[in-house]
């Protein structure tokens, strides 16, 4: 089967398709976004997108200029994202849980000229402000701060009419940064047509999304998963987006669903599991609006799938997606979910499972999953070698091991590299190890993913301590805390185990697969 081709006019701009189109379809007065007590209509959304596009122009930005977006989930995220795209500029949604050093890297690597930042996240950026080589303007959402621009003051001076840049379907539209085992995150360059493909093939094709749906995603908008779930899927069909800036703790997630009544609920395995642990949830909360739950980011344990269905009568569809492919390309189908399985190919994509030489393996055998499809990013920005290794002509190397059965179901069989997916978010073992090495008691260490009691993977460190160090619980806690304070807190090792010697290759490289076997009790 060939990859599905949608037809696009020679001039195509994603902001026109996802924003203007809704007003043209007569949805001007319909609620596009529910956010706290605000209801934003499609007409208001269009006006603000246009205002923001004009605001960027007034600051001297234009086609291909990058705009880093560092906000919590809020309407301004949507205005900024599509306002930038409308004038041909490139928005870069960014993880809000990182450290100042990470923001220095992202701002310098992307050469973003403007930054839109939630007021609570501004101090982290200001810490590295003197080291930013290209950033010219900081626009703050939520507060007026010296030497920066206030988001709404800027918007209020701008017209609600904005000319669309002469982009085509193959122009870059937005970037998303993705972490790898070694080195810094890579800017994944997505094109104007990519969101249409993901929305058409997966959201319409598999989820049957339509204008009566409202979406709510635990995964934040800055992840590719959240960007589709929480924003562009709903806009593609004229539905309603529930945007919530709060931390997605299970009780909070339940109350958002109870209050805003979304029909499609998107979580990650860790969040579904946490929701199951809430006491008296059935008495306190109402999930009757939810017609479907969706899970991705890491494999969904069958037990979580079963318990959620028993408790709420809601089916969770597990599917695998990636930042590079933009969204889900293998998924279960409504009413036909198979637990402990990623499901079948999403029509419009093609898959092959190969051995290390690139030859297809027989059905039933594990190999590396390669994907073909039209939503795949064009390259990694400024990373030629990594681009060549990953984007291989028509085929994209997912880095995942999969087994396909006779019926076409794909079962996840682990990563082909040492990357850890915890709570649906990448953690590089190399970064955690390098941080542990900065602790005065640590001589050597290796970090791998290990399953917790619920079968969910979390980082675990095996540490060789220096001679003379007293190894006790206090030290272990101190080491954990040290990591938590030094790098983004979600990366800290949940367990630390002392080990006499690390398994190594002849050339002295840590054999993490051996540590994984120890962690899995093999
Ligand atoms: C892993 C899964 C088993 C797998 C994502 C949906 O997770 C997303 O993107 P990332 O770039 O990570 C991609 C990697 O995560 N993975 C994702 N889903 C599953 N493993 N079962 C799953 N269901 O290693 C994959 O290569 O952070 C998910 C939509 C958009 C996304 N970007």
Coordinates of C-alpha atoms and ligand atoms in Angstrom, one line a residue:
X1 CA 0.0 0.0 0.0
X2 CA 1.2 3.5 -0.8
X3 CA 1.3 6.3 1.7
X4 CA -1.8 8.3 1.5
X5 CA -1.5 11.7 -0.3
X6 CA -3.8 14.5 0.6
X7 CA -4.1 17.3 -2.0
X8 CA -2.8 20.7 -1.2
X9 CA -2.9 23.9 -3.2
X10 CA 0.4 25.3 -4.3
X11 CA 0.0 28.1 -1.6
X12 CA -0.8 26.5 1.7
X13 CA -0.5 27.8 5.2
X14 CA -1.4 25.7 8.2
X15 CA -2.8 28.7 10.1
X16 CA -5.4 29.3 7.4
X17 CA -6.4 25.6 7.5
X18 CA -6.6 25.3 11.3
X19 CA -7.9 28.8 12.2
X20 CA -9.4 30.9 9.3
X21 CA -11.1 27.8 7.8
X22 CA -13.3 27.4 10.9
X23 CA -14.7 30.9 10.6
X24 CA -15.2 30.4 6.9
X25 CA -17.2 27.3 7.7
X26 CA -19.5 29.5 9.8
X27 CA -18.1 28.6 13.3
X28 CA -17.3 32.2 14.2
X29 CA -19.5 32.2 17.3
X30 CA -18.7 28.6 18.4
X31 CA -16.5 28.1 21.4
X32 CA -13.0 27.1 20.3
X33 CA -11.3 27.1 23.6
X34 CA -12.4 26.6 27.2
X35 CA -9.7 27.9 29.6
X36 CA -10.5 28.5 33.3
X37 CA -13.6 30.7 33.2
X38 CA -12.9 32.0 29.7
X39 CA -14.8 30.9 26.6
X40 CA -13.0 31.9 23.4
X41 CA -14.9 31.7 20.1
X42 CA -13.4 30.9 16.8
X43 CA -13.8 34.5 15.7
X44 CA -11.9 35.7 18.8
X45 CA -9.3 33.0 18.1
X46 CA -8.8 34.2 14.5
X47 CA -8.6 37.8 15.6
X48 CA -5.9 37.1 18.2
X49 CA -3.9 34.9 15.8
X50 CA -3.9 37.7 13.3
X51 CA -3.0 40.2 16.0
X52 CA -0.1 38.1 17.1
X53 CA 1.1 37.7 13.5
X54 CA 1.1 41.4 13.1
X55 CA 2.8 41.9 16.4
X56 CA 5.7 39.7 15.2
X57 CA 5.9 41.7 12.0
X58 CA 6.0 44.9 14.0
X59 CA 9.0 43.5 15.9
X60 CA 10.8 42.9 12.6
X61 CA 10.2 39.1 12.3
X62 CA 9.2 37.5 9.1
X63 CA 9.4 34.2 7.1
X64 CA 11.7 31.6 8.7
X65 CA 12.4 33.6 11.8
X66 CA 12.1 31.4 14.9
X67 CA 9.9 32.2 17.9
X68 CA 10.5 30.1 21.1
X69 CA 7.3 29.3 22.9
X70 CA 7.6 28.6 26.6
X71 CA 4.2 28.8 28.2
X72 CA 1.8 26.7 30.2
X73 CA -1.3 25.4 28.3
X74 CA -3.3 28.5 27.6
X75 CA -5.0 30.4 24.7
X76 CA -1.9 32.5 24.2
X77 CA 0.0 29.3 23.2
X78 CA -2.5 28.9 20.3
X79 CA -2.4 32.5 19.3
X80 CA 1.4 32.5 19.3
X81 CA 1.7 29.2 17.5
X82 CA -0.6 30.0 14.6
X83 CA 0.1 33.7 14.5
X84 CA 3.8 32.9 13.9
X85 CA 2.9 30.3 11.2
X86 CA 0.6 32.8 9.5
X87 CA 3.5 35.1 8.7
X88 CA 5.8 32.2 7.8
X89 CA 7.7 32.4 11.1
X90 CA 8.5 29.2 12.9
X91 CA 7.1 28.6 16.4
X92 CA 9.1 26.2 18.7
X93 CA 7.0 24.9 21.6
X94 CA 9.3 24.1 24.4
X95 CA 9.3 21.9 27.5
X96 CA 8.4 24.1 30.6
X97 CA 10.1 21.7 33.0
X98 CA 13.7 22.3 32.1
X99 CA 16.6 24.2 33.7
X100 CA 18.2 27.6 32.6
X101 CA 21.1 25.8 30.9
X102 CA 18.6 23.9 28.7
X103 CA 16.9 27.2 27.7
X104 CA 20.3 28.7 26.8
X105 CA 21.0 25.8 24.5
X106 CA 17.5 25.8 22.9
X107 CA 17.5 29.6 22.3
X108 CA 21.0 29.6 20.9
X109 CA 20.6 26.4 18.8
X110 CA 17.4 27.6 17.3
X111 CA 18.6 31.2 16.9
X112 CA 15.1 32.3 17.9
X113 CA 14.7 36.1 17.7
X114 CA 11.7 36.3 20.0
X115 CA 10.6 34.4 23.1
X116 CA 7.0 34.1 24.4
X117 CA 7.2 33.1 28.0
X118 CA 4.7 32.6 30.9
X119 CA 5.6 35.0 33.7
X120 CA 6.5 32.1 36.2
X121 CA 9.0 30.7 33.7
X122 CA 10.7 34.1 33.0
X123 CA 13.2 34.0 35.9
X124 CA 14.8 30.7 34.6
X125 CA 15.5 32.4 31.2
X126 CA 16.7 35.7 32.8
X127 CA 19.5 33.7 34.6
X128 CA 21.1 32.9 31.2
X129 CA 20.1 36.1 29.4
X130 CA 23.6 37.4 28.9
X131 CA 24.6 34.2 27.1
X132 CA 21.8 34.4 24.5
X133 CA 23.4 35.2 21.2
X134 CA 20.3 35.8 19.0
X135 CA 17.3 36.6 21.2
X136 CA 16.1 40.1 20.7
X137 CA 12.7 40.3 22.3
X138 CA 11.0 38.7 25.3
X139 CA 7.2 38.8 25.4
X140 CA 5.7 37.9 28.8
X141 CA 2.3 36.4 29.3
X142 CA 0.7 37.3 32.6
X143 CA 2.7 40.3 33.9
X144 CA 4.4 43.5 33.0
X145 CA 8.2 43.2 33.5
X146 CA 10.9 45.7 32.8
X147 CA 12.9 45.3 29.6
X148 CA 10.3 42.9 28.2
X149 CA 7.0 43.3 26.3
X150 CA 3.6 42.5 27.8
X151 CA 1.7 40.1 25.6
X152 CA -1.6 41.9 25.6
X153 CA -0.2 45.4 25.4
X154 CA 1.6 44.2 22.3
X155 CA -1.5 42.5 20.8
X156 CA -3.9 45.4 21.6
X157 CA -2.1 47.7 19.3
X158 CA -2.3 45.3 16.4
X159 CA -4.9 44.9 13.6
X160 CA -7.1 41.8 13.4
X161 CA -6.4 41.6 9.7
X162 CA -3.2 39.8 8.8
X163 CA -1.9 38.9 5.4
X164 CA -0.8 35.2 5.1
X165 CA 2.8 34.6 4.1
X166 CA 3.2 33.0 0.7
X167 CA 4.1 29.5 2.1
X168 CA 3.6 26.2 0.4
X169 CA 2.8 22.8 1.8
X170 CA 6.5 21.9 1.9
X171 CA 7.6 25.0 3.8
X172 CA 8.8 24.6 7.4
X173 CA 6.0 25.4 9.8
X174 CA 7.2 24.6 13.3
X175 CA 9.9 22.8 15.2
X176 CA 9.8 20.4 18.2
X177 CA 12.9 19.5 20.1
X178 CA 13.5 15.8 20.8
X179 CA 16.1 14.3 23.1
X180 CA 18.7 11.7 22.2
X181 CA 21.0 9.4 24.2
X182 CA 24.0 11.6 23.7
X183 CA 24.4 15.2 23.0
X184 CA 21.8 18.0 23.0
X185 CA 18.2 17.8 21.9
X186 CA 17.6 18.0 18.1
X187 CA 15.2 20.5 16.5
X188 CA 12.8 18.4 14.5
X189 CA 11.6 20.5 11.5
X190 CA 8.0 19.9 10.6
X191 CA 6.3 21.2 7.5
X192 CA 3.1 23.1 6.8
X193 CA 1.3 20.0 5.7
X194 CA 2.3 17.7 8.6
X195 CA -0.5 18.5 11.0
X196 CA -3.1 18.0 8.3
X197 CA -1.7 14.5 7.7
X198 CA -1.7 13.5 11.4
X199 CA -5.2 15.0 12.0
X200 CA -6.6 13.3 8.9
X201 CA -5.1 9.9 9.2
X202 CA -5.1 9.3 12.9
X203 CA -7.5 11.8 14.6
X204 CA -10.2 11.4 11.9
X205 CA -9.3 8.0 10.7
X206 CA -8.9 6.2 14.0
X207 CA -10.4 8.4 16.7
X208 CA -13.3 9.5 14.4
X209 CA -12.9 13.0 15.8
X210 CA -15.6 15.5 14.7
X211 CA -16.9 18.9 15.5
X212 CA -18.9 17.7 18.4
X213 CA -15.8 16.5 20.2
X214 CA -14.0 18.4 22.9
X215 CA -10.4 17.4 23.8
X216 CA -8.4 17.5 27.0
X217 CA -4.8 16.3 27.2
X218 CA -2.7 15.5 30.3
X219 CA 0.3 15.6 28.0
X220 CA 1.1 19.3 27.6
X221 CA 0.9 21.2 24.3
X222 CA 4.7 21.5 24.0
X223 CA 5.0 17.7 23.4
X224 CA 4.1 16.5 19.9
X225 CA 1.6 14.2 21.6
X226 CA -0.1 17.1 23.5
X227 CA 0.1 19.5 20.5
X228 CA -2.1 17.2 18.4
X229 CA -4.3 16.0 21.3
X230 CA -4.9 19.4 22.9
X231 CA -4.8 21.7 20.0
X232 CA -4.6 20.9 16.3
X233 CA -6.9 17.8 16.2
X234 CA -9.8 19.7 17.6
X235 CA -9.1 22.7 15.4
X236 CA -8.9 20.5 12.3
X237 CA -12.6 19.6 12.7
X238 CA -14.0 22.7 14.5
X239 CA -14.3 21.0 17.9
X240 CA -13.6 22.6 21.3
X241 CA -10.3 22.5 23.2
X242 CA -10.1 22.3 26.9
X243 CA -6.8 24.0 27.9
X244 CA -5.8 23.8 31.6
X245 CA -2.6 25.4 32.9
X246 CA -2.6 23.4 36.1
X247 CA -0.1 20.6 37.0
X248 CA -1.7 17.4 35.9
X249 CA -2.0 15.7 39.3
X250 CA -4.7 12.9 39.3
X251 CA -7.2 14.7 41.4
X252 CA -6.8 17.9 39.4
X253 CA -7.2 15.9 36.1
X254 CA -10.4 14.3 37.4
X255 CA -11.8 17.7 38.4
X256 CA -11.0 19.2 35.0
X257 CA -12.8 16.4 33.2
X258 CA -15.8 16.7 35.6
X259 CA -16.0 20.4 35.1
X260 CA -15.4 20.8 31.3
X261 CA -16.8 17.5 30.1
X262 CA -14.4 16.6 27.3
X263 CA -15.4 13.7 25.0
X264 CA -11.8 12.7 24.2
X265 CA -9.3 12.3 27.0
X266 CA -5.6 11.9 26.3
X267 CA -3.2 10.6 29.0
X268 CA 0.0 8.7 29.4
X269 CA 0.3 5.4 31.2
X270 CA 1.7 7.0 34.3
X271 CA -1.2 9.4 34.6
X272 CA -3.9 6.7 34.0
X273 CA -2.2 4.6 36.7
X274 CA -2.1 7.6 39.1
X275 CA -5.9 8.2 38.4
X276 CA -6.6 4.6 39.4
X277 CA -4.9 5.2 42.8
X278 CA -7.2 8.1 43.8
X279 CA -9.5 7.1 46.7
X280 CA -13.3 7.6 46.3
X281 CA -12.8 8.9 42.7
X282 CA -16.1 7.3 41.7
X283 CA -18.0 9.2 44.3
X284 CA -16.3 12.5 43.7
X285 CA -15.9 12.7 39.9
X286 CA -17.8 12.3 36.7
X287 CA -16.3 10.8 33.5
X288 CA -19.5 10.2 31.7
X289 CA -18.7 12.8 29.0
X290 CA -15.6 10.8 27.9
X291 CA -16.3 8.6 24.9
X292 CA -12.7 7.4 24.6
X293 CA -9.4 7.5 26.4
X294 CA -6.1 7.6 24.5
X295 CA -2.7 6.6 25.7
X296 CA 0.8 7.0 24.2
X297 CA 4.3 8.0 25.1
X298 CA 5.3 4.6 26.6
X299 CA 3.7 1.2 26.5
X300 CA 0.4 1.0 28.5
X301 CA 0.4 -2.0 30.9
X302 CA -2.5 -4.3 30.2
X303 CA -3.5 -4.2 33.9
X304 CA -3.9 -0.4 33.8
X305 CA -6.1 -0.8 30.6
X306 CA -8.3 -3.4 32.3
X307 CA -8.7 -1.6 35.6
X308 CA -9.6 1.7 33.9
X309 CA -12.2 0.0 31.8
X310 CA -13.7 -1.7 34.9
X311 CA -13.7 1.5 37.0
X312 CA -15.0 4.0 34.4
X313 CA -16.3 1.9 31.5
X314 CA -13.9 3.9 29.3
X315 CA -11.7 2.1 26.7
X316 CA -8.1 3.3 26.5
X317 CA -6.7 3.2 23.0
X318 CA -2.9 2.6 23.2
X319 CA -0.9 3.9 20.2
X320 CA 2.7 4.7 19.4
X321 CA 3.8 8.0 18.0
X322 CA 6.9 10.1 18.0
X323 CA 8.0 13.7 17.7
X324 CA 9.6 13.1 14.3
X325 CA 6.4 11.5 12.9
X326 CA 4.4 14.2 14.8
X327 CA 1.8 11.8 16.1
X328 CA 0.5 8.3 16.3
X329 CA 1.1 5.9 13.4
X330 CA 0.3 2.5 14.9
X331 CA -2.8 2.3 17.1
X332 CA -5.5 0.1 18.5
X333 CA -9.0 0.6 17.1
X334 CA -12.2 1.6 18.9
X335 CA -13.9 -1.5 20.4
X336 CA -11.1 -3.7 19.3
X337 CA -8.3 -2.9 21.8
X338 CA -5.8 -5.5 22.5
X339 CA -4.1 -5.0 25.9
X340 CA -0.2 -5.0 26.0
X341 CA -0.1 -4.2 22.3
X342 CA 0.3 -1.0 20.3
X343 CA -2.4 -2.1 17.7
X344 CA -2.3 -2.0 13.9
X345 CA -0.9 0.4 11.4
X346 CA -2.8 3.6 11.0
X347 CA -4.0 3.6 7.3
X348 CA -1.9 6.0 5.3
X349 CA 1.4 4.9 7.0
X350 CA 3.6 2.0 6.0
X351 CA 5.8 0.0 8.3
X352 CA 8.7 -2.5 8.0
X353 CA 10.6 -4.4 10.7
X354 CA 14.2 -4.9 9.9
X355 CA 17.4 -6.5 11.2
X356 CA 20.6 -4.5 11.7
X357 CA 21.5 -4.9 8.0
X358 CA 18.2 -3.4 7.0
X359 CA 16.6 -6.6 5.8
X360 CA 13.0 -7.3 6.7
X361 CA 12.6 -10.0 9.4
X362 CA 10.0 -12.7 9.2
X363 CA 6.6 -12.2 10.8
X364 CA 6.7 -12.9 14.5
X365 CA 10.4 -11.9 14.9
X366 CA 11.6 -8.7 16.6
X367 CA 13.5 -6.0 14.7
X368 CA 13.8 -2.3 14.3
X369 CA 10.6 -0.5 13.3
X370 CA 11.0 1.7 10.2
X371 CA 8.1 4.0 9.2
X372 CA 7.0 5.8 6.0
X373 CA 4.4 8.5 5.8
X374 CA 3.7 12.1 5.0
X375 CA 3.7 13.6 8.5
X376 CA 7.4 12.7 9.1
X377 CA 9.7 15.7 9.8
X378 CA 12.0 16.9 7.0
X379 CA 15.2 16.8 9.1
X380 CA 16.9 17.7 12.3
X381 CA 18.0 21.3 12.3
X382 CA 21.7 21.7 11.8
X383 CA 22.4 18.1 12.6
X384 CA 23.5 16.5 9.3
X385 CA 24.9 13.1 10.6
X386 CA 21.9 12.5 12.9
X387 CA 19.5 13.4 10.1
X388 CA 21.2 10.9 7.7
X389 CA 21.1 8.1 10.3
X390 CA 17.5 8.6 11.1
X391 CA 15.7 9.9 8.0
X392 CA 16.7 7.3 5.5
X393 CA 15.0 8.5 2.3
X394 CA 11.4 7.4 2.4
X395 CA 12.0 5.5 5.7
X396 CA 12.3 6.8 9.2
X397 CA 14.1 4.8 11.8
X398 CA 12.0 4.9 15.0
X399 CA 14.7 3.3 17.2
X400 CA 12.1 1.0 18.6
X401 CA 12.0 -2.8 18.5
X402 CA 8.7 -4.3 17.4
X403 CA 7.2 -7.7 16.6
X404 CA 4.3 -8.0 14.1
X405 CA 2.0 -11.0 14.2
X406 CA 0.0 -12.7 11.4
X407 CA -3.0 -10.5 12.0
X408 CA -1.0 -7.3 11.7
X409 CA -0.8 -6.4 15.4
X410 CA 2.4 -4.7 16.5
X411 CA 3.8 -5.5 20.0
X412 CA 6.5 -3.2 21.5
X413 CA 9.7 -5.1 22.3
X414 CA 11.9 -2.3 23.9
X415 CA 14.2 0.4 22.6
X416 CA 17.0 -0.2 20.2
X417 CA 19.1 2.3 22.2
X418 CA 19.5 3.1 25.9
X419 CA 17.0 5.9 26.1
X420 CA 14.5 5.8 28.9
X421 CA 10.8 6.8 28.6
X422 CA 9.5 7.7 32.1
X423 CA 6.0 9.1 32.5
X424 CA 6.0 9.4 28.7
X425 CA 9.0 11.7 28.6
X426 CA 12.5 11.0 27.4
X427 CA 15.3 10.7 29.9
X428 CA 18.9 10.3 28.6
X429 CA 20.9 7.9 30.8
X430 CA 24.1 9.7 29.8
X431 CA 22.8 13.0 31.2
X432 CA 21.8 11.4 34.5
X433 CA 25.1 9.6 34.8
X434 CA 27.1 12.7 34.1
X435 CA 25.2 14.5 36.8
X436 CA 25.7 11.6 39.3
X437 CA 29.4 11.8 38.6
X438 CA 29.4 15.4 40.0
X439 CA 28.4 14.1 43.4
X440 CA 31.5 13.8 45.7
X441 CA 30.6 10.2 46.8
X442 CA 30.2 8.7 43.3
X443 CA 33.1 7.0 41.6
X444 CA 31.2 5.5 38.6
X445 CA 27.6 4.8 37.6
X446 CA 25.2 3.4 35.1
X447 CA 21.6 4.4 34.6
X448 CA 18.8 2.3 33.1
X449 CA 15.0 2.1 33.0
X450 CA 13.6 -0.3 35.6
X451 CA 10.0 -1.3 36.1
X452 CA 8.1 -0.2 39.3
X453 CA 5.4 -2.3 41.0
X454 CA 2.9 -1.3 38.4
X455 CA 5.2 -2.2 35.4
X456 CA 6.0 1.4 34.6
X457 CA 9.5 2.3 33.7
X458 CA 11.5 4.8 35.8
X459 CA 15.2 5.7 35.9
X460 CA 17.4 3.6 38.2
X461 CA 21.1 4.2 39.0
X462 CA 23.7 1.6 39.7
X463 CA 26.5 3.3 41.6
X464 CA 30.1 2.4 42.5
X465 CA 30.9 4.6 45.5
X466 CA 34.3 6.0 46.3
X467 CA 36.4 4.2 48.9
X468 CA 35.8 5.2 52.5
X469 CA 32.3 6.5 51.8
X470 CA 29.7 5.4 54.3
X471 CA 26.9 4.0 52.2
X472 CA 23.5 4.4 53.9
X473 CA 20.0 5.6 53.3
X474 CA 20.9 9.2 54.0
X475 CA 23.6 9.1 51.3
X476 CA 21.2 7.5 48.8
X477 CA 18.7 10.3 49.5
X478 CA 21.3 12.9 49.2
X479 CA 22.4 11.6 45.8
X480 CA 18.8 11.6 44.5
X481 CA 18.2 15.1 45.8
X482 CA 21.5 16.2 44.2
X483 CA 20.3 15.1 40.8
X484 CA 16.9 16.6 41.3
X485 CA 18.4 20.0 42.0
X486 CA 21.0 19.9 39.2
X487 CA 19.0 18.8 36.1
X488 CA 15.3 18.8 35.3
X489 CA 13.7 17.2 38.4
X490 CA 11.7 14.5 36.5
X491 CA 15.0 12.9 35.4
X492 CA 16.2 11.9 38.9
X493 CA 16.8 8.2 39.7
X494 CA 13.9 6.7 41.7
X495 CA 16.2 4.0 43.1
X496 CA 19.9 3.9 43.7
X497 CA 21.7 0.6 44.1
X498 CA 25.2 0.1 45.1
X499 CA 27.3 -2.1 42.8
X500 CA 30.9 -3.3 43.3
X501 CA 31.7 -3.1 39.6
X502 CA 29.9 -1.9 36.4
X503 CA 29.6 -4.3 33.4
X504 CA 31.8 -2.9 30.6
X505 CA 33.0 -3.7 27.1
X506 CA 36.6 -4.3 26.3
X507 CA 36.9 -0.6 25.4
X508 CA 35.5 0.5 28.7
X509 CA 31.9 1.4 27.7
X510 CA 29.2 0.7 30.2
X511 CA 27.0 -2.2 29.1
X512 CA 23.6 -0.8 30.0
X513 CA 21.8 -3.8 28.6
X514 CA 23.4 -5.9 31.3
X515 CA 22.3 -3.5 34.0
X516 CA 18.8 -3.6 32.5
X517 CA 18.9 -7.4 32.9
X518 CA 19.9 -7.0 36.5
X519 CA 17.1 -4.5 37.0
X520 CA 14.5 -6.8 35.5
X521 CA 15.7 -9.6 37.8
X522 CA 17.1 -11.7 34.9
Ligands
LIG1 C1 8.0 5.5 22.8 C2 5.9 4.2 23.0 C3 5.5 2.0 23.5 C4 8.7 4.9 21.6 C5 4.5 10.7 21.0 C6 2.3 10.0 20.6 O1 5.9 9.7 22.7 C7 5.8 10.4 21.7 O2 6.9 11.1 21.1 P1 8.4 11.1 21.7 O3 9.3 11.6 20.6 O4 8.8 9.5 21.9 C8 8.7 8.5 20.9 C9 9.1 7.2 21.5 O5 8.3 6.9 22.7 N1 6.6 5.3 22.7 C10 5.6 6.2 22.4 N2 4.4 5.7 22.5 C11 4.5 4.4 22.8 N3 6.4 3.0 23.3 N4 4.2 2.1 23.4 C12 3.6 3.3 23.0 N5 2.3 3.5 22.9 O6 10.0 4.6 22.1 C13 8.8 6.0 20.6 O7 9.8 5.9 19.6 O8 8.5 11.7 23.0 C14 3.5 9.8 21.2 C15 2.1 11.0 19.7 C16 3.1 11.9 19.5 C17 4.3 11.7 20.1 N6 5.3 12.6 19.9

